[in-house]
Short mmCIF file of C-alpha atoms in Angstrom, two decimals:
data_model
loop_
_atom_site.label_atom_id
_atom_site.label_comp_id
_atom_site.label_asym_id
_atom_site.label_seq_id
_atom_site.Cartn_x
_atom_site.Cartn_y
_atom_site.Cartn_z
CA UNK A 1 -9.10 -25.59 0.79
CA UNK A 2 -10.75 -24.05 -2.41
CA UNK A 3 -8.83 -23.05 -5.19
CA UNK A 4 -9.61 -22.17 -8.99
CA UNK A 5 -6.65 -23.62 -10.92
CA UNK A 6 -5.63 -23.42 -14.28
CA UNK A 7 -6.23 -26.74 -16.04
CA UNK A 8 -6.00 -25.44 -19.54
CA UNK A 9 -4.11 -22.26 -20.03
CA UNK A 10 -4.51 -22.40 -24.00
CA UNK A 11 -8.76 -22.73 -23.19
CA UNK A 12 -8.55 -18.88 -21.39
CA UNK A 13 -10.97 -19.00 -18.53
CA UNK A 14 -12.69 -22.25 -19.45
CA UNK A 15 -9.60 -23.84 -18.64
CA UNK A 16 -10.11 -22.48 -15.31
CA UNK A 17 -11.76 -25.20 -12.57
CA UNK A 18 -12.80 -24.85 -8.67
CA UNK A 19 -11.08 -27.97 -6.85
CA UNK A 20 -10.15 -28.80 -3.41
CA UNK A 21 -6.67 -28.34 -2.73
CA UNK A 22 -4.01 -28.92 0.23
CA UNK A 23 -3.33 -25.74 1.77
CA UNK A 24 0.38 -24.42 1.26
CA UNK A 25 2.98 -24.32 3.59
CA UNK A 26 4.51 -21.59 4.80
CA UNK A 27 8.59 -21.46 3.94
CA UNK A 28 11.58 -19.65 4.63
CA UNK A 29 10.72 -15.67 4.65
CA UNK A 30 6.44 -16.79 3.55
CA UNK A 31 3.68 -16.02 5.57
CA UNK A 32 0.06 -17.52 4.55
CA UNK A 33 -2.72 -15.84 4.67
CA UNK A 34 -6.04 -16.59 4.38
CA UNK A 35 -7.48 -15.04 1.68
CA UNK A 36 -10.96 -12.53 2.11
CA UNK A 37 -10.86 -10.76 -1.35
CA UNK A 38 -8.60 -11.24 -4.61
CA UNK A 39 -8.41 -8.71 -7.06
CA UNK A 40 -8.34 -9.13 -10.55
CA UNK A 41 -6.93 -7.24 -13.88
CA UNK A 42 -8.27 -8.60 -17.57
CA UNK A 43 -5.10 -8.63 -18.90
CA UNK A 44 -3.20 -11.28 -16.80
CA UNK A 45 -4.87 -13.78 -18.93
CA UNK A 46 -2.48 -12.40 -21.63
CA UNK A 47 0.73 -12.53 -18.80
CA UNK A 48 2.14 -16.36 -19.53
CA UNK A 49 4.07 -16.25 -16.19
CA UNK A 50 1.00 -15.96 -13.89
CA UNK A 51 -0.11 -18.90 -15.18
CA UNK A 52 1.86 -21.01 -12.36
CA UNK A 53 -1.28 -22.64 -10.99
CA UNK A 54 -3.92 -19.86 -10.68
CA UNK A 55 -4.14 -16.81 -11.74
CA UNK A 56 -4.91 -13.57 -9.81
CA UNK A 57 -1.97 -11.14 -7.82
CA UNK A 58 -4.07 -8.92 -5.48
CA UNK A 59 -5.32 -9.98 -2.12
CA UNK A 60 -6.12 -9.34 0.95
CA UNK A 61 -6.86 -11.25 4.19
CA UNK A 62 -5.32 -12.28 7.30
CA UNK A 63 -1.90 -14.00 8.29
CA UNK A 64 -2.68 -17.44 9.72
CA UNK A 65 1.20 -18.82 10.07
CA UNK A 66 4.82 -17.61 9.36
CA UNK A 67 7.57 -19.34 7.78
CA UNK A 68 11.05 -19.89 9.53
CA UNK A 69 13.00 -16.25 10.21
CA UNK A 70 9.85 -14.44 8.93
CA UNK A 71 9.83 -10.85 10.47
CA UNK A 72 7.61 -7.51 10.02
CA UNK A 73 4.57 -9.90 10.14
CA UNK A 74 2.87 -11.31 12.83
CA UNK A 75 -0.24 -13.82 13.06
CA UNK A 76 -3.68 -12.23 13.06
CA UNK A 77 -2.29 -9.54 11.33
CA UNK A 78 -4.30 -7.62 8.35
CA UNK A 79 -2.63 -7.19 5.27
CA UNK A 80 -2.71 -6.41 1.54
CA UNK A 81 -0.92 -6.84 -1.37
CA UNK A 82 0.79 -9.10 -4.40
CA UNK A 83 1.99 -12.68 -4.70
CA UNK A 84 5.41 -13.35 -6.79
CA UNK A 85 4.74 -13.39 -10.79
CA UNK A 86 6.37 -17.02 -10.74
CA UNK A 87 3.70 -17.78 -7.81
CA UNK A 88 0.40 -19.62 -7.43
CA UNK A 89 -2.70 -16.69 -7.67
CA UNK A 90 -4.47 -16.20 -5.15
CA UNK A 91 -8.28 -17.51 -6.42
CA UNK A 92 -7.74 -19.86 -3.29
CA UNK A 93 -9.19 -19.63 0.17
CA UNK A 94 -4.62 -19.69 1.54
CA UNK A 95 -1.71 -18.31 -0.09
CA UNK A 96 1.35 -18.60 0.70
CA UNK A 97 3.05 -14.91 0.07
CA UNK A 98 6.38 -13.68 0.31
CA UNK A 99 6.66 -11.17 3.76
CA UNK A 100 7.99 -8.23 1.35
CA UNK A 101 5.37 -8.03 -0.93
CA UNK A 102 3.10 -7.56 1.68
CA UNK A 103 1.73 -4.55 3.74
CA UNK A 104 -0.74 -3.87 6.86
CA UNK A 105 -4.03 -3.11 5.70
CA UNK A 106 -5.59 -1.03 8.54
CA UNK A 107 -8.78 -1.83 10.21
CA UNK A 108 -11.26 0.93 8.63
CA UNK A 109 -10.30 -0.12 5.21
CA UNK A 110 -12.42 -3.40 4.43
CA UNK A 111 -10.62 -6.25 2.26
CA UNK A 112 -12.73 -5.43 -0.84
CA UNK A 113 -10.89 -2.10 -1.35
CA UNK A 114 -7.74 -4.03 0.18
CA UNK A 115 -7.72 -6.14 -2.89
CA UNK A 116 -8.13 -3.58 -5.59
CA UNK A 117 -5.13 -1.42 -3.89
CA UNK A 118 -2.49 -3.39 -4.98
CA UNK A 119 -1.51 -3.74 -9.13
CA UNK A 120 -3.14 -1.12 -10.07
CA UNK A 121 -1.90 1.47 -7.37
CA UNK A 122 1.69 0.23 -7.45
CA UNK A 123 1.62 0.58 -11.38
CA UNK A 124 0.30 3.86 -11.26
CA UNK A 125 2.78 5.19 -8.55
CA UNK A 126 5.84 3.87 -9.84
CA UNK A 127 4.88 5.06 -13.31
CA UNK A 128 4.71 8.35 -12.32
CA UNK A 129 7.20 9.08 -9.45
CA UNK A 130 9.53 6.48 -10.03
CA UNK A 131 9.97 6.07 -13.90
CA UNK A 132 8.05 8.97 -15.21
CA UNK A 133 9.65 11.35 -12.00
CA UNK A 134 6.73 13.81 -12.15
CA UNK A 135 6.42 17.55 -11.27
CA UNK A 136 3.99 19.91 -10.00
CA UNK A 137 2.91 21.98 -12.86
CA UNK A 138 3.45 19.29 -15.72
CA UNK A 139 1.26 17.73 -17.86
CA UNK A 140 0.14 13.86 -18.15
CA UNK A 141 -1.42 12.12 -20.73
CA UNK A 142 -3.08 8.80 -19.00
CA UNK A 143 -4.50 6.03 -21.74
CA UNK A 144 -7.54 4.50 -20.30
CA UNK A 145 -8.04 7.02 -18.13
CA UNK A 146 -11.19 5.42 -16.89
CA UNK A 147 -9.82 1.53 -15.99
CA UNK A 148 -8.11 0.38 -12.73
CA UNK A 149 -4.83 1.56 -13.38
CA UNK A 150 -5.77 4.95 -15.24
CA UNK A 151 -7.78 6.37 -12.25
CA UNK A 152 -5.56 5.62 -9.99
CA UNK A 153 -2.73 7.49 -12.54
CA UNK A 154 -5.27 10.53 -13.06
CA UNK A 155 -5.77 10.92 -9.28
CA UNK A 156 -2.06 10.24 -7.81
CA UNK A 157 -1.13 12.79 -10.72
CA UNK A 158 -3.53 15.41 -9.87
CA UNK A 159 -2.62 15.32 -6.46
CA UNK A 160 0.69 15.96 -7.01
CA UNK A 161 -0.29 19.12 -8.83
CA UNK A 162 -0.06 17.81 -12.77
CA UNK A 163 -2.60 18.81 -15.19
CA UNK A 164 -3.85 15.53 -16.53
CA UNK A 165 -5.60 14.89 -20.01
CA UNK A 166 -7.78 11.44 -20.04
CA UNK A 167 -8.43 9.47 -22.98
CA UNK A 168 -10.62 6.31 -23.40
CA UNK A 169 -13.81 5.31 -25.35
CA UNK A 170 -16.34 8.01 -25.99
CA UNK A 171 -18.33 6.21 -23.06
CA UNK A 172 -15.56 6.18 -20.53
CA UNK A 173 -15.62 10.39 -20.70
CA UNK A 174 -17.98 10.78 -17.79
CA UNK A 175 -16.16 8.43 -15.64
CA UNK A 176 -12.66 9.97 -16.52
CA UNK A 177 -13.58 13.28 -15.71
CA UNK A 178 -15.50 11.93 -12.13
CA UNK A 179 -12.22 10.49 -11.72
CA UNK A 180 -10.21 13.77 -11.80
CA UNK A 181 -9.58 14.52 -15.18
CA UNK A 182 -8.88 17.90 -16.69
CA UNK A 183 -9.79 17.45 -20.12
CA UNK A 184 -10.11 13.85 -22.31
CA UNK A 185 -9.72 12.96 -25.75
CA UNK A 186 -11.89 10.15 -27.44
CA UNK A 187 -9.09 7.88 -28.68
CA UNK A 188 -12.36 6.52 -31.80
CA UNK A 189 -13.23 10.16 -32.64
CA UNK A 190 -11.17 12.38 -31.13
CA UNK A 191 -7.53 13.80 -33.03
CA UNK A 192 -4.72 12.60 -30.34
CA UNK A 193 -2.38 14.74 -31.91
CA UNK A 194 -5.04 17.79 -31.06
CA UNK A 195 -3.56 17.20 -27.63
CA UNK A 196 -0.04 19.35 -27.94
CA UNK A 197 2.95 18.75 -26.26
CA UNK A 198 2.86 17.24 -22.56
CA UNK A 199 5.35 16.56 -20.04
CA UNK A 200 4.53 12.77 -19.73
CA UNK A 201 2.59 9.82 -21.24
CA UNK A 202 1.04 7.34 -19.22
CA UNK A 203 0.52 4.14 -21.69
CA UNK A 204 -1.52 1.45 -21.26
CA UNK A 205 -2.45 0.44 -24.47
CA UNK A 206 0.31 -0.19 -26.74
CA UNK A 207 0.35 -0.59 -30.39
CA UNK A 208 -0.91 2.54 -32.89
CA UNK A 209 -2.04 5.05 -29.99
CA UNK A 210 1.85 4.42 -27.92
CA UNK A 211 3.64 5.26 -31.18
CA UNK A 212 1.38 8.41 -31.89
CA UNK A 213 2.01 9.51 -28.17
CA UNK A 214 5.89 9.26 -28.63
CA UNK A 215 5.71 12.52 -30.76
CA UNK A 216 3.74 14.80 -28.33
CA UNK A 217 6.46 14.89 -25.65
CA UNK A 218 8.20 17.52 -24.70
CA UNK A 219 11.96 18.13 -24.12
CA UNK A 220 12.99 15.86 -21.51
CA UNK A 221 9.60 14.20 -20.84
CA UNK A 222 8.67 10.74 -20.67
CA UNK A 223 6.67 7.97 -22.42
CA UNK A 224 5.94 5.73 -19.73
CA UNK A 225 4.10 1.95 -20.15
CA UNK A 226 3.24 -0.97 -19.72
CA UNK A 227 2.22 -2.78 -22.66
CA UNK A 228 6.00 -3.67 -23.81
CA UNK A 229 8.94 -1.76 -25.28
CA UNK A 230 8.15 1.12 -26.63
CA UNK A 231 7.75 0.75 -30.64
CA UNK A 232 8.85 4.52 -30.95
CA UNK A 233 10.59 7.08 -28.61
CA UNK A 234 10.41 10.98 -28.11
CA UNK A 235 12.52 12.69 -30.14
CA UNK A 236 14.24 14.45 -26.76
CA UNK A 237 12.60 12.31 -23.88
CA UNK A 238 12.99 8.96 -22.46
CA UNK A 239 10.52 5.60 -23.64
CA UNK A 240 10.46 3.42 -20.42
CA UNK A 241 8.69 0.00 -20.11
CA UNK A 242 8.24 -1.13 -16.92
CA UNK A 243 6.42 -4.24 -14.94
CA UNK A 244 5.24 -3.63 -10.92
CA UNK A 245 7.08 -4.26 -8.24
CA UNK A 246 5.46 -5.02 -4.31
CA UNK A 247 6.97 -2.16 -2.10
CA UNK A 248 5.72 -2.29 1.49
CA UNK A 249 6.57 1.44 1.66
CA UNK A 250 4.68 2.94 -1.89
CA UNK A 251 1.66 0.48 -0.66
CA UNK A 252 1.10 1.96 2.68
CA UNK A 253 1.33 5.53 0.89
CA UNK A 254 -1.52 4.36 -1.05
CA UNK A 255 -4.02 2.81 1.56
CA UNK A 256 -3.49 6.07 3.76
CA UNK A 257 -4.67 8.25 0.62
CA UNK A 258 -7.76 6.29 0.66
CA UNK A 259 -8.24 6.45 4.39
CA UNK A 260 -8.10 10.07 3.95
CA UNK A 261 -10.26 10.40 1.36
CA UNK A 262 -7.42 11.60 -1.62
CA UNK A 263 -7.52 8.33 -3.16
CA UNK A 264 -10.74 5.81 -4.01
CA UNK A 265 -10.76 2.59 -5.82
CA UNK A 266 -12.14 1.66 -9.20
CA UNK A 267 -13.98 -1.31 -8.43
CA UNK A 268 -16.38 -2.85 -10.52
CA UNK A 269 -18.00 -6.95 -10.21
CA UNK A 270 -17.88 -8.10 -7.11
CA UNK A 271 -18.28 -11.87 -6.86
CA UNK A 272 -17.82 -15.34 -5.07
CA UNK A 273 -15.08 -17.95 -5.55
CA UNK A 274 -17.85 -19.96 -6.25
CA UNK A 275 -19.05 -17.76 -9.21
CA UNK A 276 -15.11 -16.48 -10.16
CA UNK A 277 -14.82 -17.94 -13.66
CA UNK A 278 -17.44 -16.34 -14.51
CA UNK A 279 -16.71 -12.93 -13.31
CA UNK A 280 -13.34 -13.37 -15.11
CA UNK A 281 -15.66 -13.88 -18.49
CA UNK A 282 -17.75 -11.47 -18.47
CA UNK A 283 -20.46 -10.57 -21.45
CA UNK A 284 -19.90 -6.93 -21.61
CA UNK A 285 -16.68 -4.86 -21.08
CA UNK A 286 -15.25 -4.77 -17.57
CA UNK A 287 -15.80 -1.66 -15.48
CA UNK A 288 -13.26 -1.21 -12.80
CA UNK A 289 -11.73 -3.84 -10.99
CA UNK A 290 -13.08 -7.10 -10.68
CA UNK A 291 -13.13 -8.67 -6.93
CA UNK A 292 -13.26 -12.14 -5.81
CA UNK A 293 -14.91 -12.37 -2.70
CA UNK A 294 -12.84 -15.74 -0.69
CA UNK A 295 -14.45 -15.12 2.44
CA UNK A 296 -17.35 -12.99 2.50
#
């Protein structure tokens, strides 16, 4: 089979080459699949443990075998979701996934969207229901309110009747706002502080603008992220680092929003396995999520 493997992990994606390789076996609890479309976020070229062999966590395709005493699954089946951190990616044409971490992916929702569901839905929805444990009628501040995981924050949060405040680049306003947005702040022009108090922070940046956010909580509200321990904490809140779990359950609650129209995906490139190192490399900033097409 085809897979892009990791040669060079120090070179970034120039250590990154297309080679034949045998296709994995299926073990105790795996199934394989074979892969249609792999999604991809920037930073896991930053994550060291993804590194295993190949680097992408989203797919989605179609089980081909199960391992011995796998159940839920069956061949033929449709499905979506993420491979192990300690796992091979899956920039390959098989995987071989954990049964778990995977989910049906129903017929009128094409393996494109499939693959951008996974990360960046599961971040968002454990961020804010599970961690953060948002109400209707609070407020949420989501960082990069325009990329994969911040739409998906802004529109889960909205629909669960939270007033949501964007921020982002000046040029990511539009798309912020498209996205569901109440209001959005200009993290290069803008005063964050301007912003008030609010319920919960969604952080996905880190650094400066996470430490700046600690201090507009509100009594028992949350700073929520992940891009590492917190560096400061609300005064009367919680500061909560997490990193994404699969959950069969939280995944099919996503792919149903987007079959009924609450939820879309923020996809941007779309390109072959053939052409994936260089959609991983882009020349200009990414826009949405970037899709491997395995199988087109």
């Amino acid at each position: 089979m085809k897979a892009i493997v990791v040669t060079d992990q120090a070179a970034g994606t120039a250590g990154m080459t297309l080679v034949e390789r045998p296709e994995p076996p299926a073990a105790i609890n795996d199934v394989i699949v074979q892969v249609h479309a792999s999604g991809f976020v920037p930073t896991e070229l930053a994550w060291p443990s993804t590194w295993t062999d190949r680097v992408d966590r989203d797919l989605a395709g179609v089980v081909t075998a199960l391992g011995y005493g796998t159940t839920g699954l069956s061949v033929g089946q449709r499905v979506f979701g993420l491979t192990d951190w300690h796992r091979d990616g899956t920039l390959a044409e098989h995987v071989a996934v954990e049964a778990r971490n995977l989910a049906p992916l129903p017929g009128d929702v094409d393996f494109t969207v499939g693959a951008s569901l996974p990360i960046s839905g599961l971040t968002a929805w454990q961020g804010l229901f599970e961690h953060g444990r948002l109400q209707a009628g609070q407020s949420v501040l989501a960082h990069g309110a325009a990329g994969a995981v911040g739409t998906m924050v802004t529109q889960l949060a909205r629909e669960a009747g939270a007033y949501v405040i964007g921020t982002g680049r000046a040029a990511d306003r539009q798309k912020a706002l498209d996205f569901g947005a109440m209001e959005f702040v200009d993290l290069e022009n803008d005063a964050l502080e301007d912003v008030g108090g609010v319920d919960l922070v969604f952080d996905v940046i880190g650094g400066d603008i996470q430490r700046r956010s600690a201090g507009l909580i509100r009594a028992g509200g949350a700073l929520v992220t992940v891009a590492g321990p917190p560096e400061a904490r609300p005064d009367d809140g919680l500061a909560i680092d997490f990193v994404v779990e699969s959950d069969r359950g939280q995944l099919g609650e996503i792919v149903q929003r987007v079959r009924d129209g609450r939820l879309r995906p923020n996809i941007g490139n779309v390109a072959t396995l053939d052409h994936a190192v260089a959609a991983l490399n882009p020349t200009e900033r990414l826009k949405g999520k970037t899709i491997i097409s395995v199988r087109p």
